[in-house]
Amino acid sequence: MSVFPWVAWYALRRYTAYPLSSVAESVTNTAFAFMRAYVLLALWQARPALGGYDVTDAITFCFLTQAMIGPVQIFRGLELSDRIRSGDVAIDLYRPVGLQGWWLADDLGRATAELLLRSGLPMVAGMLVFTLRPAGPWALAAFALALPLAVLVSFAIRYLVALAAFWLHDDRGLQAIALVMSLFFSGMILPLVVFPGWLGGIARALPWAALIQVPADIYLGKRTGSDLVAALGFQAAWAVALLAAGALLTVAARRKLVIHGG
């Protein structure tokens, strides 16, 4: 049996070991969901049907994306960065399994734990106060595919940023840049549908759109038929491309470590 399911399982156990901490983070996400909701409510009252969304779509988008923060991991990088800085990555490289595969399995376990412990409260709270857009069975089924793809793209981006520490030695500046890009171009701050002209076109073509905007559009039923297939294909294509880039960069990083006597 492959070691990767065990890595994911132990990551799930590790990230569910302190449920009260996760509940506290969920409460924080919910509080920010209400703050964002009232900002979006004011915007959509001034500009109804902005970007093809109505008020209900905008509020649903707000609470849904707050529920996705944990699984998709918008605000944090990988522990791998710290291990590269400390030199503990040498232990990871001695394992008889691929570095990328190990950390991907670990991240999938983490994402499952975050989904179980952090994602429910924002949606329930939103339903109690506002009228949220209910997702149909087909939209829910498609969203169940889109969310794991979003996690894969998120991991691939964060893995590339973490590997940069092999060359930069201190990747905190790059981590800060990556955070800004993730917040702005994923739709976390504002739905990408409100971005005008060429900026909106570029934002929707970048990989960060696969993290939040695409899954949210699928949940809201904005992607159907061939457009839905294209949306899932967009996520899958970016996941494959970025994971392939991560595999190549892993080989380069391993060679660099050996060259420097690691």
GROMACS .gro file of C-alpha atoms in nm:
model
  262
    1MET     CA    1   0.000   0.000   0.000
    2SER     CA    2   0.123   0.351  -0.083
    3VAL     CA    3   0.253   0.563   0.201
    4PHE     CA    4   0.066   0.873   0.086
    5PRO     CA    5  -0.278   0.779   0.227
    6TRP     CA    6  -0.110   0.727   0.564
    7VAL     CA    7   0.057   1.068   0.540
    8ALA     CA    8  -0.282   1.226   0.465
    9TRP     CA    9  -0.446   1.033   0.749
   10TYR     CA   10  -0.189   1.140   1.008
   11ALA     CA   11  -0.211   1.500   0.882
   12LEU     CA   12  -0.588   1.482   0.932
   13ARG     CA   13  -0.538   1.355   1.286
   14ARG     CA   14  -0.279   1.624   1.358
   15TYR     CA   15  -0.496   1.910   1.235
   16THR     CA   16  -0.802   1.783   1.423
   17ALA     CA   17  -0.611   1.738   1.749
   18TYR     CA   18  -0.711   2.083   1.878
   19PRO     CA   19  -1.072   2.133   1.768
   20LEU     CA   20  -1.130   2.436   1.992
   21SER     CA   21  -0.854   2.621   1.809
   22SER     CA   22  -1.024   2.543   1.477
   23VAL     CA   23  -1.361   2.654   1.614
   24ALA     CA   24  -1.204   2.984   1.725
   25GLU     CA   25  -1.070   3.035   1.372
   26SER     CA   26  -1.414   2.952   1.234
   27VAL     CA   27  -1.571   3.215   1.459
   28THR     CA   28  -1.319   3.468   1.331
   29ASN     CA   29  -1.398   3.374   0.971
   30THR     CA   30  -1.767   3.419   1.045
   31ALA     CA   31  -1.716   3.762   1.200
   32PHE     CA   32  -1.522   3.877   0.895
   33ALA     CA   33  -1.792   3.725   0.674
   34PHE     CA   34  -2.048   3.962   0.824
   35MET     CA   35  -1.816   4.260   0.781
   36ARG     CA   36  -1.757   4.171   0.417
   37ALA     CA   37  -2.126   4.100   0.365
   38TYR     CA   38  -2.234   4.448   0.468
   39VAL     CA   39  -1.968   4.606   0.247
   40LEU     CA   40  -2.086   4.400  -0.051
   41LEU     CA   41  -2.448   4.472   0.039
   42ALA     CA   42  -2.381   4.846   0.017
   43LEU     CA   43  -2.197   4.802  -0.313
   44TRP     CA   44  -2.473   4.597  -0.473
   45GLN     CA   45  -2.745   4.826  -0.348
   46ALA     CA   46  -2.567   5.108  -0.529
   47ARG     CA   47  -2.493   4.893  -0.838
   48PRO     CA   48  -2.759   4.618  -0.875
   49ALA     CA   49  -2.664   4.327  -1.102
   50LEU     CA   50  -2.298   4.432  -1.092
   51GLY     CA   51  -2.090   4.179  -1.283
   52GLY     CA   52  -2.393   3.957  -1.340
   53TYR     CA   53  -2.444   3.898  -0.967
   54ASP     CA   54  -2.752   4.010  -0.777
   55VAL     CA   55  -2.748   4.093  -0.404
   56THR     CA   56  -2.821   3.734  -0.303
   57ASP     CA   57  -2.534   3.607  -0.519
   58ALA     CA   58  -2.296   3.860  -0.364
   59ILE     CA   59  -2.389   3.774  -0.005
   60THR     CA   60  -2.375   3.402  -0.076
   61PHE     CA   61  -2.035   3.452  -0.240
   62CYS     CA   62  -1.916   3.627   0.075
   63PHE     CA   63  -2.010   3.354   0.323
   64LEU     CA   64  -1.908   3.074   0.088
   65THR     CA   65  -1.563   3.217   0.035
   66GLN     CA   66  -1.514   3.266   0.409
   67ALA     CA   67  -1.602   2.898   0.450
   68MET     CA   68  -1.338   2.811   0.187
   69ILE     CA   69  -1.053   3.005   0.351
   70GLY     CA   70  -0.941   2.710   0.562
   71PRO     CA   71  -0.945   2.427   0.306
   72VAL     CA   72  -0.801   2.638   0.024
   73GLN     CA   73  -0.550   2.798   0.262
   74ILE     CA   74  -0.542   3.154   0.136
   75PHE     CA   75  -0.343   3.308   0.421
   76ARG     CA   76  -0.070   3.056   0.500
   77GLY     CA   77   0.214   2.885   0.322
   78LEU     CA   78   0.361   2.539   0.377
   79GLU     CA   79   0.563   2.425   0.676
   80LEU     CA   80   0.817   2.316   0.417
   81SER     CA   81   0.947   2.674   0.405
   82ASP     CA   82   1.055   2.659   0.770
   83ARG     CA   83   1.212   2.319   0.719
   84ILE     CA   84   1.419   2.449   0.427
   85ARG     CA   85   1.540   2.749   0.631
   86SER     CA   86   1.631   2.529   0.929
   87GLY     CA   87   1.789   2.255   0.718
   88ASP     CA   88   1.541   1.991   0.837
   89VAL     CA   89   1.442   1.941   0.474
   90ALA     CA   90   1.743   1.710   0.449
   91ILE     CA   91   1.540   1.456   0.650
   92ASP     CA   92   1.252   1.495   0.405
   93LEU     CA   93   1.485   1.431   0.112
   94TYR     CA   94   1.616   1.111   0.271
   95ARG     CA   95   1.268   0.959   0.274
   96PRO     CA   96   1.212   0.694   0.003
   97VAL     CA   97   0.919   0.895  -0.135
   98GLY     CA   98   0.896   1.210  -0.343
   99LEU     CA   99   0.913   1.542  -0.161
  100GLN     CA  100   0.623   1.691  -0.355
  101GLY     CA  101   0.401   1.385  -0.312
  102TRP     CA  102   0.465   1.374   0.063
  103TRP     CA  103   0.371   1.738   0.115
  104LEU     CA  104   0.072   1.711  -0.117
  105ALA     CA  105  -0.065   1.420   0.087
  106ASP     CA  106  -0.002   1.618   0.406
  107ASP     CA  107  -0.185   1.919   0.263
  108LEU     CA  108  -0.483   1.710   0.153
  109GLY     CA  109  -0.516   1.581   0.510
  110ARG     CA  110  -0.496   1.937   0.640
  111ALA     CA  111  -0.758   2.060   0.392
  112THR     CA  112  -0.997   1.782   0.495
  113ALA     CA  113  -0.956   1.875   0.860
  114GLU     CA  114  -1.015   2.243   0.786
  115LEU     CA  115  -1.326   2.159   0.584
  116LEU     CA  116  -1.471   1.954   0.868
  117LEU     CA  117  -1.393   2.196   1.150
  118ARG     CA  118  -1.400   2.544   0.998
  119SER     CA  119  -1.631   2.556   0.698
  120GLY     CA  120  -1.972   2.490   0.848
  121LEU     CA  121  -2.017   2.783   1.085
  122PRO     CA  122  -1.985   3.068   0.831
  123MET     CA  123  -2.248   2.913   0.604
  124VAL     CA  124  -2.489   2.836   0.889
  125ALA     CA  125  -2.450   3.187   1.033
  126GLY     CA  126  -2.506   3.342   0.690
  127MET     CA  127  -2.824   3.138   0.639
  128LEU     CA  128  -2.962   3.252   0.975
  129VAL     CA  129  -2.918   3.623   0.903
  130PHE     CA  130  -2.938   3.657   0.524
  131THR     CA  131  -3.106   3.480   0.237
  132LEU     CA  132  -2.835   3.278   0.069
  133ARG     CA  133  -2.857   3.128  -0.277
  134PRO     CA  134  -2.931   2.754  -0.243
  135ALA     CA  135  -2.718   2.536  -0.468
  136GLY     CA  136  -2.897   2.278  -0.680
  137PRO     CA  137  -2.789   1.912  -0.680
  138TRP     CA  138  -2.590   1.948  -1.003
  139ALA     CA  139  -2.418   2.262  -0.876
  140LEU     CA  140  -2.330   2.088  -0.549
  141ALA     CA  141  -2.192   1.787  -0.736
  142ALA     CA  142  -1.980   2.014  -0.957
  143PHE     CA  143  -1.867   2.214  -0.653
  144ALA     CA  144  -1.758   1.887  -0.491
  145LEU     CA  145  -1.517   1.851  -0.785
  146ALA     CA  146  -1.415   2.216  -0.797
  147LEU     CA  147  -1.315   2.240  -0.430
  148PRO     CA  148  -1.051   1.963  -0.439
  149LEU     CA  149  -0.915   2.113  -0.761
  150ALA     CA  150  -0.891   2.449  -0.584
  151VAL     CA  151  -0.695   2.281  -0.303
  152LEU     CA  152  -0.459   2.125  -0.559
  153VAL     CA  153  -0.392   2.458  -0.731
  154SER     CA  154  -0.344   2.626  -0.393
  155PHE     CA  155  -0.095   2.361  -0.285
  156ALA     CA  156   0.093   2.384  -0.615
  157ILE     CA  157   0.133   2.760  -0.579
  158ARG     CA  158   0.239   2.741  -0.214
  159TYR     CA  159   0.481   2.457  -0.291
  160LEU     CA  160   0.656   2.663  -0.559
  161VAL     CA  161   0.683   2.957  -0.318
  162ALA     CA  162   0.823   2.729  -0.047
  163LEU     CA  163   1.086   2.581  -0.280
  164ALA     CA  164   1.210   2.931  -0.356
  165ALA     CA  165   1.371   2.923  -0.010
  166PHE     CA  166   1.639   2.693  -0.154
  167TRP     CA  167   1.764   2.993  -0.354
  168LEU     CA  168   1.644   3.293  -0.150
  169HIS     CA  169   1.728   3.141   0.192
  170ASP     CA  170   1.461   3.370   0.340
  171ASP     CA  171   1.134   3.352   0.150
  172ARG     CA  172   0.925   3.575   0.377
  173GLY     CA  173   0.923   3.859   0.124
  174LEU     CA  174   0.806   3.624  -0.148
  175GLN     CA  175   0.545   3.480   0.089
  176ALA     CA  176   0.409   3.833   0.145
  177ILE     CA  177   0.389   3.895  -0.230
  178ALA     CA  178   0.217   3.558  -0.280
  179LEU     CA  179  -0.038   3.647  -0.010
  180VAL     CA  180  -0.126   3.976  -0.178
  181MET     CA  181  -0.161   3.804  -0.515
  182SER     CA  182  -0.380   3.532  -0.365
  183LEU     CA  183  -0.610   3.780  -0.190
  184PHE     CA  184  -0.647   4.013  -0.486
  185PHE     CA  185  -0.662   3.775  -0.781
  186SER     CA  186  -0.855   3.487  -0.623
  187GLY     CA  187  -1.170   3.690  -0.556
  188MET     CA  188  -1.119   3.684  -0.180
  189ILE     CA  189  -1.134   4.063  -0.143
  190LEU     CA  190  -1.390   4.129  -0.416
  191PRO     CA  191  -1.550   3.894  -0.669
  192LEU     CA  192  -1.350   3.903  -0.990
  193VAL     CA  193  -1.672   3.973  -1.182
  194VAL     CA  194  -1.651   4.335  -1.066
  195PHE     CA  195  -1.302   4.385  -1.213
  196PRO     CA  196  -1.334   4.602  -1.523
  197GLY     CA  197  -1.210   4.544  -1.877
  198TRP     CA  198  -0.863   4.405  -1.933
  199LEU     CA  199  -0.794   4.375  -1.558
  200GLY     CA  200  -1.090   4.143  -1.518
  201GLY     CA  201  -0.979   3.936  -1.818
  202ILE     CA  202  -0.628   3.896  -1.681
  203ALA     CA  203  -0.750   3.819  -1.328
  204ARG     CA  204  -0.985   3.548  -1.449
  205ALA     CA  205  -0.706   3.386  -1.656
  206LEU     CA  206  -0.452   3.363  -1.371
  207PRO     CA  207  -0.425   3.050  -1.153
  208TRP     CA  208  -0.548   3.231  -0.841
  209ALA     CA  209  -0.896   3.253  -0.997
  210ALA     CA  210  -0.912   2.873  -0.962
  211LEU     CA  211  -0.889   2.905  -0.583
  212ILE     CA  212  -1.203   3.103  -0.502
  213GLN     CA  213  -1.382   3.262  -0.798
  214VAL     CA  214  -1.429   2.953  -1.013
  215PRO     CA  215  -1.558   2.725  -0.733
  216ALA     CA  216  -1.789   3.004  -0.610
  217ASP     CA  217  -1.931   3.061  -0.958
  218ILE     CA  218  -1.994   2.688  -0.988
  219TYR     CA  219  -2.172   2.681  -0.652
  220LEU     CA  220  -2.386   2.979  -0.752
  221GLY     CA  221  -2.487   2.807  -1.074
  222LYS     CA  222  -2.313   3.063  -1.296
  223ARG     CA  223  -2.131   2.786  -1.484
  224THR     CA  224  -2.348   2.530  -1.662
  225GLY     CA  225  -2.312   2.296  -1.958
  226SER     CA  226  -1.998   2.348  -2.163
  227ASP     CA  227  -1.907   2.651  -1.951
  228LEU     CA  228  -1.900   2.426  -1.644
  229VAL     CA  229  -1.673   2.178  -1.821
  230ALA     CA  230  -1.446   2.467  -1.924
  231ALA     CA  231  -1.434   2.596  -1.566
  232LEU     CA  232  -1.333   2.257  -1.425
  233GLY     CA  233  -1.087   2.215  -1.712
  234PHE     CA  234  -0.937   2.555  -1.627
  235GLN     CA  235  -0.874   2.442  -1.270
  236ALA     CA  236  -0.738   2.103  -1.377
  237ALA     CA  237  -0.506   2.256  -1.637
  238TRP     CA  238  -0.354   2.496  -1.386
  239ALA     CA  239  -0.320   2.216  -1.129
  240VAL     CA  240  -0.133   1.995  -1.377
  241ALA     CA  241   0.088   2.278  -1.504
  242LEU     CA  242   0.184   2.403  -1.157
  243LEU     CA  243   0.240   2.055  -1.014
  244ALA     CA  244   0.462   1.976  -1.313
  245ALA     CA  245   0.656   2.296  -1.250
  246GLY     CA  246   0.688   2.196  -0.886
  247ALA     CA  247   0.826   1.855  -0.984
  248LEU     CA  248   1.090   2.015  -1.208
  249LEU     CA  249   1.184   2.269  -0.941
  250THR     CA  250   1.215   1.988  -0.685
  251VAL     CA  251   1.475   1.820  -0.904
  252ALA     CA  252   1.665   2.148  -0.937
  253ALA     CA  253   1.646   2.210  -0.562
  254ARG     CA  254   1.776   1.862  -0.481
  255ARG     CA  255   2.073   1.915  -0.713
  256LYS     CA  256   2.147   2.252  -0.557
  257LEU     CA  257   2.141   2.102  -0.208
  258VAL     CA  258   2.381   1.825  -0.312
  259ILE     CA  259   2.615   2.069  -0.488
  260HIS     CA  260   2.641   2.276  -0.170
  261GLY     CA  261   2.728   1.973   0.034
  262GLY     CA  262   2.382   1.922   0.190
   0.00000   0.00000   0.00000
